[in-house]
Tab-separated table of C-alpha atoms in Angstrom:
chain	number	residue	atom	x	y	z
O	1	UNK	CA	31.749	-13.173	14.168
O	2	UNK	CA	28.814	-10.810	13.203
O	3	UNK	CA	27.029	-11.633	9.994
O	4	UNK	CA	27.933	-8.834	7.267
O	5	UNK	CA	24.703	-7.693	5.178
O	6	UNK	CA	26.161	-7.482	2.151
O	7	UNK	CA	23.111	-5.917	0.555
O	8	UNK	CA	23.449	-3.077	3.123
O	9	UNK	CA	26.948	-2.053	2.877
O	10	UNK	CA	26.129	-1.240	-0.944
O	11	UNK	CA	23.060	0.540	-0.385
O	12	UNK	CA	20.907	-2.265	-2.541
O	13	UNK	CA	17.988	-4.272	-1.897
O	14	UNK	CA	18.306	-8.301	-2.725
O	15	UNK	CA	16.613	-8.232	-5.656
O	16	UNK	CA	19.122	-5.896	-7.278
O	17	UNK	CA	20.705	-7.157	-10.539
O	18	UNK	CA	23.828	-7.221	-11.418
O	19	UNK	CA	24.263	-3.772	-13.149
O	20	UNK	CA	22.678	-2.148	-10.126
O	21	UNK	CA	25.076	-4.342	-7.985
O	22	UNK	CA	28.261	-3.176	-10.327
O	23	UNK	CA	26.791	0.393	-10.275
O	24	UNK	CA	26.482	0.874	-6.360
O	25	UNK	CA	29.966	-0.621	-6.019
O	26	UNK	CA	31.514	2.041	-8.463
O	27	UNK	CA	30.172	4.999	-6.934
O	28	UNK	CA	31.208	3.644	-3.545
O	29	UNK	CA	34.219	3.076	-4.575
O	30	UNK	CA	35.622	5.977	-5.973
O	31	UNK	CA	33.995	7.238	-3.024
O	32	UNK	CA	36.044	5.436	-0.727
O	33	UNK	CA	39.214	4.510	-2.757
O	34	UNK	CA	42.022	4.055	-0.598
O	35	UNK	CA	44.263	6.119	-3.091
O	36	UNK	CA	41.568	8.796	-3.085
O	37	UNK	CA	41.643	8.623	1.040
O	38	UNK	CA	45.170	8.159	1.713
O	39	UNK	CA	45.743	7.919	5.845
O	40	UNK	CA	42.305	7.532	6.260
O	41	UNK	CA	41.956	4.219	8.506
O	42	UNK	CA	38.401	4.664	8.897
O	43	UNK	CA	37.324	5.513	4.659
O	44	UNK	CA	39.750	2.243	4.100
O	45	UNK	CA	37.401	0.068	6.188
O	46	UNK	CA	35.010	1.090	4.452
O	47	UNK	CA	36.489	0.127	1.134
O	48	UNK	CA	37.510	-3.126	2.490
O	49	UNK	CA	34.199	-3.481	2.984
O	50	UNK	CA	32.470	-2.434	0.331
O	51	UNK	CA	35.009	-4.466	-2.178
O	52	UNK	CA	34.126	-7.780	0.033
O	53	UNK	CA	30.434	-7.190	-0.448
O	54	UNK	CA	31.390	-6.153	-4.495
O	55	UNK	CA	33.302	-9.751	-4.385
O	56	UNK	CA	30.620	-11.802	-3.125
O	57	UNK	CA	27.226	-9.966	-4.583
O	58	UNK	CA	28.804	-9.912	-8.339
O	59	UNK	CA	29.412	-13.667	-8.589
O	60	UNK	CA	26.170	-15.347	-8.906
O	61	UNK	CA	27.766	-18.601	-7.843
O	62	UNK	CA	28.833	-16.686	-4.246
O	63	UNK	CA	25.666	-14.511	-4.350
O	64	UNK	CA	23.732	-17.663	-4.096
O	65	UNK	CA	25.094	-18.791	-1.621
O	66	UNK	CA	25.015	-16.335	-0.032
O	67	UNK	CA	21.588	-15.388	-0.417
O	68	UNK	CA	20.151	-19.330	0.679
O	69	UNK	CA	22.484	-19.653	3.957
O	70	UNK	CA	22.764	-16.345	5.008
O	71	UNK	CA	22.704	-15.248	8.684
O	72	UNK	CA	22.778	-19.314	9.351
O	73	UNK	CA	25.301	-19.988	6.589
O	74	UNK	CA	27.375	-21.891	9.172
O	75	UNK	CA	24.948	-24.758	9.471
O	76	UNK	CA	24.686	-25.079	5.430
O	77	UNK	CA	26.661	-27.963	4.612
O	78	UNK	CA	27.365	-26.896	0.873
O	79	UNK	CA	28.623	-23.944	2.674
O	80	UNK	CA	31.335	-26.516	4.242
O	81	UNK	CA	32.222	-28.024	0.780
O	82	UNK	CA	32.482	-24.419	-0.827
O	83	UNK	CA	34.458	-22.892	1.607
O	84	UNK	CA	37.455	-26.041	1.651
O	85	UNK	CA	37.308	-25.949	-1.714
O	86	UNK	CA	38.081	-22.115	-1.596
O	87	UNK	CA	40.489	-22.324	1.049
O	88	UNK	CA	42.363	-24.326	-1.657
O	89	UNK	CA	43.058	-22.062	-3.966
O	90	UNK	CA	45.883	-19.375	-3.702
O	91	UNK	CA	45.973	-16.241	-2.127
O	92	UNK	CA	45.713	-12.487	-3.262
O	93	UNK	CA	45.770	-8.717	-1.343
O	94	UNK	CA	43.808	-6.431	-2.876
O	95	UNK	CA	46.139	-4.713	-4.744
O	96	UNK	CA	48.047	-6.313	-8.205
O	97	UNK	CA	52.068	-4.841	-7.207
O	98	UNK	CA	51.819	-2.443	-4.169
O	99	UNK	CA	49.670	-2.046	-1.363
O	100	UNK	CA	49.471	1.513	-1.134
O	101	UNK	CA	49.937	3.230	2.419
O	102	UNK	CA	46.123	2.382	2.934
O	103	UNK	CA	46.571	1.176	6.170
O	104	UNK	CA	47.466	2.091	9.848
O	105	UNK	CA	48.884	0.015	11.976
O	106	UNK	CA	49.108	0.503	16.015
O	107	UNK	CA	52.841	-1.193	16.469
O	108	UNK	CA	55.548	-2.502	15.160
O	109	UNK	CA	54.250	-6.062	16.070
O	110	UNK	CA	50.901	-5.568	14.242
O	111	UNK	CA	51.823	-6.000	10.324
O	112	UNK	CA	50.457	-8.121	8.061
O	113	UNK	CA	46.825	-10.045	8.526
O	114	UNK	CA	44.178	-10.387	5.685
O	115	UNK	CA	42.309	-7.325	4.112
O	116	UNK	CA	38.799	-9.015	4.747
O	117	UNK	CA	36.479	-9.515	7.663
O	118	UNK	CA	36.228	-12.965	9.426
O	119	UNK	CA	32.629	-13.212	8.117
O	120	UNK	CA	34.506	-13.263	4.468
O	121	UNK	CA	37.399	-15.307	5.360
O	122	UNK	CA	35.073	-17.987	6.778
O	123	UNK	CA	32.053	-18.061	4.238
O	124	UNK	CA	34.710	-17.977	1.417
O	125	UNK	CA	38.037	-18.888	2.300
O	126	UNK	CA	40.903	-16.273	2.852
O	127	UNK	CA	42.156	-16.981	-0.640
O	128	UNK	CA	38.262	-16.349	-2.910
O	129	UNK	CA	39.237	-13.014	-4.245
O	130	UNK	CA	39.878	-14.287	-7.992
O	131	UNK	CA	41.804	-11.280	-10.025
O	132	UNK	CA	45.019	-10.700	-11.007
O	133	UNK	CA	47.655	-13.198	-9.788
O	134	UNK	CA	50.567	-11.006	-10.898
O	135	UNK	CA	52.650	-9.746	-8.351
O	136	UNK	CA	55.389	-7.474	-7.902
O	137	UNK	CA	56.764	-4.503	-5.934
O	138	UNK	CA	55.997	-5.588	-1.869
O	139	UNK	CA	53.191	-3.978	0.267
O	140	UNK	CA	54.123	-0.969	1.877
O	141	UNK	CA	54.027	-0.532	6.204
O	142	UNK	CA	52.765	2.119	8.428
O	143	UNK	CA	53.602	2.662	11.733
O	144	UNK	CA	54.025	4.631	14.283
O	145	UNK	CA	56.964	5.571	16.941
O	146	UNK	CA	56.494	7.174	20.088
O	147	UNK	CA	59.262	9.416	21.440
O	148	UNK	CA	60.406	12.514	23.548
O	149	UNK	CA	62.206	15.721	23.000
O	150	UNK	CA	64.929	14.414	24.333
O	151	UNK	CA	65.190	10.923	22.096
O	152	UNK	CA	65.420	13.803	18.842
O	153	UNK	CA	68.252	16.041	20.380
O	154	UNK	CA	70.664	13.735	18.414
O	155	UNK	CA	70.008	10.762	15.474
O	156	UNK	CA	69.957	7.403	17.511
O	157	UNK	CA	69.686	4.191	16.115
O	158	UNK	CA	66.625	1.988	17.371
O	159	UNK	CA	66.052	-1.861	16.138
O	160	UNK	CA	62.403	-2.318	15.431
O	161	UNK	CA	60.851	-5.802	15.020
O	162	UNK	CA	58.912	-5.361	12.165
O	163	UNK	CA	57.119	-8.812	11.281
O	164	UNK	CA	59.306	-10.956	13.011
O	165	UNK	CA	62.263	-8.878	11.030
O	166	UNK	CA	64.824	-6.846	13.108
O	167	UNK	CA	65.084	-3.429	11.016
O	168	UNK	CA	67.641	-1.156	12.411
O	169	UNK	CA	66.969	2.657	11.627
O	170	UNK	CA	68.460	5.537	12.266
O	171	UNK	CA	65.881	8.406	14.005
O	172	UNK	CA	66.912	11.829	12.772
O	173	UNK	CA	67.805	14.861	14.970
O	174	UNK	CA	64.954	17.653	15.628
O	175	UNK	CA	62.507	14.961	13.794
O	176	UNK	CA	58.617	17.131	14.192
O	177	UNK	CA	55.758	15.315	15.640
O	178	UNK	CA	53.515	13.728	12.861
O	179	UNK	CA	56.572	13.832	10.270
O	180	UNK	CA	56.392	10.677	8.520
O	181	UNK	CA	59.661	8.835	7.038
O	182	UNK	CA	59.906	6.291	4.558
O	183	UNK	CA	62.613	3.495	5.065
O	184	UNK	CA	62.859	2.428	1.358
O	185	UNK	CA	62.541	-1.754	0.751
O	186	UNK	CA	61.610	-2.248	4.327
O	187	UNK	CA	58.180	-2.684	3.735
O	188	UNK	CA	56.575	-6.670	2.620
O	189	UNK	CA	58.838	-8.414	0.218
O	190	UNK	CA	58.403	-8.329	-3.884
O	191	UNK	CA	56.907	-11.106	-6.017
O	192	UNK	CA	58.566	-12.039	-9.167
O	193	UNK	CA	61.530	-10.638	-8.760
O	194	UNK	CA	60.091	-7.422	-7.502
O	195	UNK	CA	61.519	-4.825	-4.893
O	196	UNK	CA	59.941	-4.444	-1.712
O	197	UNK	CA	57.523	-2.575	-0.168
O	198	UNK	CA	58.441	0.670	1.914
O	199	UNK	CA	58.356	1.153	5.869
O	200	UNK	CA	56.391	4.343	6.557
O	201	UNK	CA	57.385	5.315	10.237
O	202	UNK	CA	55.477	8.542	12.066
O	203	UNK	CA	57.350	9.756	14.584
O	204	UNK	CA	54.406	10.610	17.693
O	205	UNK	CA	56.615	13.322	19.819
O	206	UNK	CA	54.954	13.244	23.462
O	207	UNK	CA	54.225	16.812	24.746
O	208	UNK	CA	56.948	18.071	27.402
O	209	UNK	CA	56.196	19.375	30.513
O	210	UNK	CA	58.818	21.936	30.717
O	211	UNK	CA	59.145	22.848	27.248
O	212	UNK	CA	57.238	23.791	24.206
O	213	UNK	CA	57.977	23.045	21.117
O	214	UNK	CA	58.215	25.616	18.079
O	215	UNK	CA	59.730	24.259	15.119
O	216	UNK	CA	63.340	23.831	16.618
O	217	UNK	CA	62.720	26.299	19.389
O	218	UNK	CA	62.262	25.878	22.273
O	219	UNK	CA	60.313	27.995	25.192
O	220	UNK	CA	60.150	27.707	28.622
O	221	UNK	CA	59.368	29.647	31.350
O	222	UNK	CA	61.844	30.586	34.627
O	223	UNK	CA	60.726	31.728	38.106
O	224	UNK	CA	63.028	34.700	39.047
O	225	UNK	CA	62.888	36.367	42.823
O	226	UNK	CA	61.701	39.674	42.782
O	227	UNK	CA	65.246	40.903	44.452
O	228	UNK	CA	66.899	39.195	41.551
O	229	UNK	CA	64.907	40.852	38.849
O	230	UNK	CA	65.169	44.301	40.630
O	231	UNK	CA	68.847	44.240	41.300
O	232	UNK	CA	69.900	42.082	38.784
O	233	UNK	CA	72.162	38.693	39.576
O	234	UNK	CA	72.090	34.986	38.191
O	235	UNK	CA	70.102	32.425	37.378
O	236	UNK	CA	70.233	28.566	36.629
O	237	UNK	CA	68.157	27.489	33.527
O	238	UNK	CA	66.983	24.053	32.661
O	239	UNK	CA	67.395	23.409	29.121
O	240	UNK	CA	67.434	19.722	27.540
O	241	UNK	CA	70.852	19.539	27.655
O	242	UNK	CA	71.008	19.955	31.210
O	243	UNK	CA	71.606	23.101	33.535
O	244	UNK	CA	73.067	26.614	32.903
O	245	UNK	CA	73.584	29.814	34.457
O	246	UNK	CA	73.077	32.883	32.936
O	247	UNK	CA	73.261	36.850	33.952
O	248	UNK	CA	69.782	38.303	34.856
O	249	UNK	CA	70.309	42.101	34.162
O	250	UNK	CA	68.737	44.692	36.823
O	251	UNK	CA	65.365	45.991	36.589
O	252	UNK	CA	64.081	42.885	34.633
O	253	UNK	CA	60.012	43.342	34.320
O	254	UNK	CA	58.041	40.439	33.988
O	255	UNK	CA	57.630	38.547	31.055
O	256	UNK	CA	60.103	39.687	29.212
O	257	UNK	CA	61.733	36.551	27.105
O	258	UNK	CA	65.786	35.942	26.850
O	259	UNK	CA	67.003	33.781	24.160
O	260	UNK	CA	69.563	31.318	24.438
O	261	UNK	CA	71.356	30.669	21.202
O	262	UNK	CA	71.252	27.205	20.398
O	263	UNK	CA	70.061	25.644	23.265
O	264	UNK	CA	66.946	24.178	21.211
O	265	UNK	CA	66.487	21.598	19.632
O	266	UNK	CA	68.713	19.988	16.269
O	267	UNK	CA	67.179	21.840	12.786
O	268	UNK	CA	66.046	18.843	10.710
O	269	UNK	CA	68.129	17.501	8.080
O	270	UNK	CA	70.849	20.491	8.995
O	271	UNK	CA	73.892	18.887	10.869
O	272	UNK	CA	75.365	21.391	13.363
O	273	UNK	CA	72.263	23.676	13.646
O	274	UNK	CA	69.874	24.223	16.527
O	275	UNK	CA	67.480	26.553	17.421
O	276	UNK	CA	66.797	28.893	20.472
O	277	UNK	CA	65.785	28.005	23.705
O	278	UNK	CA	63.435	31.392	24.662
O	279	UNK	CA	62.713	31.819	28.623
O	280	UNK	CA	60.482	33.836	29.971
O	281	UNK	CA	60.819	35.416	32.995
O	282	UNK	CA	58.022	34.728	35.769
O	283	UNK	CA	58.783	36.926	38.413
O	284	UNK	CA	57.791	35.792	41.869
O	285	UNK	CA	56.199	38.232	44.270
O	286	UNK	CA	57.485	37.457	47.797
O	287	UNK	CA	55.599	36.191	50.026
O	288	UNK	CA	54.835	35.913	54.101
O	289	UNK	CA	56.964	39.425	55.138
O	290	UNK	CA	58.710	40.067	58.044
O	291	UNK	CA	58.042	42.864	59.787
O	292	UNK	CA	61.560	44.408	58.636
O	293	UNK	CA	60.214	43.839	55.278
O	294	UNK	CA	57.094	45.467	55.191
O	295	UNK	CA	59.156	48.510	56.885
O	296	UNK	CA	61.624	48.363	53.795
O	297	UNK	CA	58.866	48.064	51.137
O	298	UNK	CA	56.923	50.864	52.612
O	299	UNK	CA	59.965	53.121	52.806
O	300	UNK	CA	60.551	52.252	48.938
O	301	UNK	CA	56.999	52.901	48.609
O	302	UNK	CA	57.778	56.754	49.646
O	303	UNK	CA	61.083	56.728	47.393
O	304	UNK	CA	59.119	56.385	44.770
O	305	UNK	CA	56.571	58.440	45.158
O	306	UNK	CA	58.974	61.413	45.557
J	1	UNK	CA	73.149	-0.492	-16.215
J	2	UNK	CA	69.632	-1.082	-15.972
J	3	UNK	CA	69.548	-1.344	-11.612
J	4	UNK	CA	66.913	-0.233	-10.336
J	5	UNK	CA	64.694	-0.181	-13.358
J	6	UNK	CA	61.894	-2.254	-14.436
J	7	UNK	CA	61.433	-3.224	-18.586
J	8	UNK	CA	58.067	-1.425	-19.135
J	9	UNK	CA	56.788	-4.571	-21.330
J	10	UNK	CA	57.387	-6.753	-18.361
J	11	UNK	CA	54.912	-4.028	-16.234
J	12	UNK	CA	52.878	-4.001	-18.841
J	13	UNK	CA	52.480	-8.092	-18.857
J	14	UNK	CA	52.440	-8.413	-15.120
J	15	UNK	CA	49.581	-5.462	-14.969
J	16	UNK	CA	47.187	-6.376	-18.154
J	17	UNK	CA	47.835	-2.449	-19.560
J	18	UNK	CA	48.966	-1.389	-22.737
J	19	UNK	CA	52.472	0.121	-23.406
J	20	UNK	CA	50.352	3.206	-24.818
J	21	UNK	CA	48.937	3.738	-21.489
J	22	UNK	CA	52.157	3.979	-19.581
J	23	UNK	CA	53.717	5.931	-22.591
J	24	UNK	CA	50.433	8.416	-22.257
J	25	UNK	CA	51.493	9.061	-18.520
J	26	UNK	CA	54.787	9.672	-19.341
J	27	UNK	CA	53.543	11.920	-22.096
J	28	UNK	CA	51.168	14.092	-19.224
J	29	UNK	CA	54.517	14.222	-16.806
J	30	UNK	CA	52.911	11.951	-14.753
J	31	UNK	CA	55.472	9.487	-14.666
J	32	UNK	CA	59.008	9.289	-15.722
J	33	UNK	CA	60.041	6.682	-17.661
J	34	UNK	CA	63.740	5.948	-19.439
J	35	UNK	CA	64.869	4.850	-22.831
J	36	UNK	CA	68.642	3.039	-22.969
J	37	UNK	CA	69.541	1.501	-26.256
J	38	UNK	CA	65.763	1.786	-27.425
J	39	UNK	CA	64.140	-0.064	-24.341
J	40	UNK	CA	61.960	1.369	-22.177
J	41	UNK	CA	62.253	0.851	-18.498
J	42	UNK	CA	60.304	2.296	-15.290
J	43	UNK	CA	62.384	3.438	-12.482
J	44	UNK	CA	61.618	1.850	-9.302
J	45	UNK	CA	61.154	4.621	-7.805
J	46	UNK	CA	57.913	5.648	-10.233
J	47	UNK	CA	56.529	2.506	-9.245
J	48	UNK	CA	54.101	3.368	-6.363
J	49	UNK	CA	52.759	6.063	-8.132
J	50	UNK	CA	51.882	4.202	-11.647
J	51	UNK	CA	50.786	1.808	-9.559
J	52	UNK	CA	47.960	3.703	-8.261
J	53	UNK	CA	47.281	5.251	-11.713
J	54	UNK	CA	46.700	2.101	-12.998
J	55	UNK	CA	44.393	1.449	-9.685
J	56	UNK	CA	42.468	3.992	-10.612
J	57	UNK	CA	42.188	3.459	-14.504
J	58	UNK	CA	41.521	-0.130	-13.495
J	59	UNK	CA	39.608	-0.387	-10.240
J	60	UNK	CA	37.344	2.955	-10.734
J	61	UNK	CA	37.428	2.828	-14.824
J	62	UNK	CA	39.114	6.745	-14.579
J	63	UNK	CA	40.568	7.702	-17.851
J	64	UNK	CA	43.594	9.358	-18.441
J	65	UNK	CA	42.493	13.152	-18.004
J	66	UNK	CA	40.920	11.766	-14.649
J	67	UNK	CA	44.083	10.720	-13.181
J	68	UNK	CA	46.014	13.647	-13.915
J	69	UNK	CA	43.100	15.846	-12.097
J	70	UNK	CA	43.163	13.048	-9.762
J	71	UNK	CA	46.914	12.994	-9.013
J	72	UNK	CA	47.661	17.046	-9.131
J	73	UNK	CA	44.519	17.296	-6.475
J	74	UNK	CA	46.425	14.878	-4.294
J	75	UNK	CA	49.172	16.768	-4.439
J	76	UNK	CA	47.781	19.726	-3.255
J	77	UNK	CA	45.886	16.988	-0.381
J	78	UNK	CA	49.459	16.320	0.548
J	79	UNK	CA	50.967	19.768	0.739
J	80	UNK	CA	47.970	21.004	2.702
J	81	UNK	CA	48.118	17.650	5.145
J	82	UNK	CA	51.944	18.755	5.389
J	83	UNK	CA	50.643	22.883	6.223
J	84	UNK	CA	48.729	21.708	8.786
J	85	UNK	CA	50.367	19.516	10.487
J	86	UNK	CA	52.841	22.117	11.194
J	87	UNK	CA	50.607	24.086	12.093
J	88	UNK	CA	49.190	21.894	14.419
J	89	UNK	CA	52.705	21.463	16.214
J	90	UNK	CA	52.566	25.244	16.770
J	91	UNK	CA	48.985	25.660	17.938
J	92	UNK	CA	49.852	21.931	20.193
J	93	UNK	CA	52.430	24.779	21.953
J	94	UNK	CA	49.167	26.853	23.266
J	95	UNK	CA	46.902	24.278	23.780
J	96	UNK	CA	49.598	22.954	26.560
J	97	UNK	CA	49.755	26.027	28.398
């Protein structure tokens, strides 16, 4: 593990006393507050950091050792004695009855795990955070869920395995990408009687290839033969609910945009309701003409120059 | 009766604050807290939220006038987050093309 310069991550030099040591922390800290930063992975690092450096550097017992061993404080055998001793003792997250939504997580399977570095954990113990021993209301869990359009078109129920736990949610219809949901109690158990943490799920909706998304409509865009468009006739549609047919009117121009009513996607939160699915018409130019049809295009050429 | 609701002198003892400072937030609107037969309880719901306060108040020594700046301008972080992430769903529908 890389050796942490303390001194460094508060902006101090080492012969700093304690007041300038307590007044670097402060200002970094309601710099970098997790509840002043909330969903930002990279300002809560920071504080993580910044807290395990305040930890260390403002008890003169830790600071000195900390100070004589440094970068070789794994061959300092007080070091070994200090640290069992430490490892001893109980253990504490950083905050008294929550843990705020501080911090990110990459998968379901990824919860839990201290809030200090290895450098800490060793030199100290996992448990040398002192504080508050109350306890109450559970740390809360971020995470993320990847899906597609089509996983949204109706609510489904998907079991998660959230630290070891089987949670089995329900994924609402025409959920947006980025929408975040909280699954209330499913977050890290209570202390003293407390309730639970929360689950915090984002939903990560992959990009389609066929359609784009607009809220809860929908647009895509359909090829249409230029004898089609001229003359009028049908045409099959892919929407996400599979195919349909619908009338193509004559003298369709290019571009133009049909709607299909309720062929989108489900409107959050509103059973029954769906949006549009829009097409646009891209009208194909044909292509490799016969002779025949070169006569026939030049004789419409005249027509319409009467 | 009392589901769901936590007595505010057993927060109070679990958290090192005084029942003035909880009864201050409530006073601001910050907080909601509930009165049955003359106790006062915190909903469990409030919970995350004095929680923080009492982060702040504790961890970065913000007073009480602090917090509520502090909590109304997170508010308006949230709201604004919320904006533009729809708006980022609508501008994703361009960038794809």
């Amino acid at each position: 593990m890389a050796f942490i310069d303390y001194y460094k991550i508060l902006g101090i030099d080492k012969n700093a006393s304690d007041k300038d040591i307590k007044s670097a922390y402060r200002k970094l800290a309601r710099q970098y507050h997790p509840d002043l930063n909330p969903n930002d992975t990279e300002a809560n690092k920071k504080f993580q950091q910044i807290n395990e450096a305040n930890e260390v550097l403002s008890d003169p017992e830790k600071r000195q050792k900390y100070d004589k061993y440094g970068e070789n404080w794994q061959h300092g055998e007080e070091y070994e004695k200090y640290a069992q001793q430490q490892r001893a003792q109980g253990n504490r997250q950083y905050s008294g009855f929550g843990g705020g939504q501080g911090q990110a997580f990459e998968s379901f399977e990824n919860f839990g795990g201290g809030d200090f570095s290895d450098f800490f954990e060793s030199m100290f113990g996992g448990g040398a955070r002192g504080g508050r021993q109350a306890k109450y209301r559970g740390q809360d869990y971020n995470a993320e869920l990847q899906l597609n359009l089509r996983d949204i078109l109706e609510p489904h129920k998907q079991t998660l395995t959230v630290n070891g736990k089987n949670i089995r949610i329900t994924i609402p219809a025409g959920v947006e990408n980025d929408q975040t949901i909280k699954i209330t109690g499913h977050g890290g158990p209570g202390v003293n009687g407390g309730p639970a943490g929360d689950l915090y799920i984002t939903f990560k909706i992959a990009p389609d290839p066929n359609f784009k998304r607009d809220g809860a409509n929908l647009h895509a865009t359909a090829k249409l033969d230029l004898y089609t468009a001229v003359l009028g006739g049908e045409v099959t549609i892919e929407t996400l609910s599979g195919k349909v047919k619908i009338k193509v009117g004559a003298e369709t121009q290019n571009g133009v945009t049909v709607k299909l009513k309720g062929k989108g996607l489900p409107v959050y939160k509103h059973e029954g309701q769906h949006g549009d699915l829009l097409v646009t018409y891209d009208i194909q130019m044909p292509k490799n003409l016969t002779e025949k049809q070169k006569d026939l295009f030049t004789e419409l050429r005249k027509e319409g120059e009467k | 009766m009392t589901a769901g609701l936590i007595a505010t002198n057993d927060f109070c003892t679990y958290h090192h604050v005084e029942f003035t400072f909880i009864d201050s937030l409530n006073e601001a609107g910050l907080i909601e807290i509930r009165v049955i037969d003359q106790k006062s309880f915190i909903p469990e719901s409030e919970l995350q939220k004095l929680e923080q306060m009492i982060r702040l108040h504790h961890e970065l020594d913000i007073n009480l006038a602090g917090i509520e700046a502090i909590t109304h301008l997170l508010q308006r972080v949230q709201n604004m987050h919320e904006e533009m992430r729809l708006l980022r769903n609508r501008l994703r529908r361009y960038e794809e093309e």
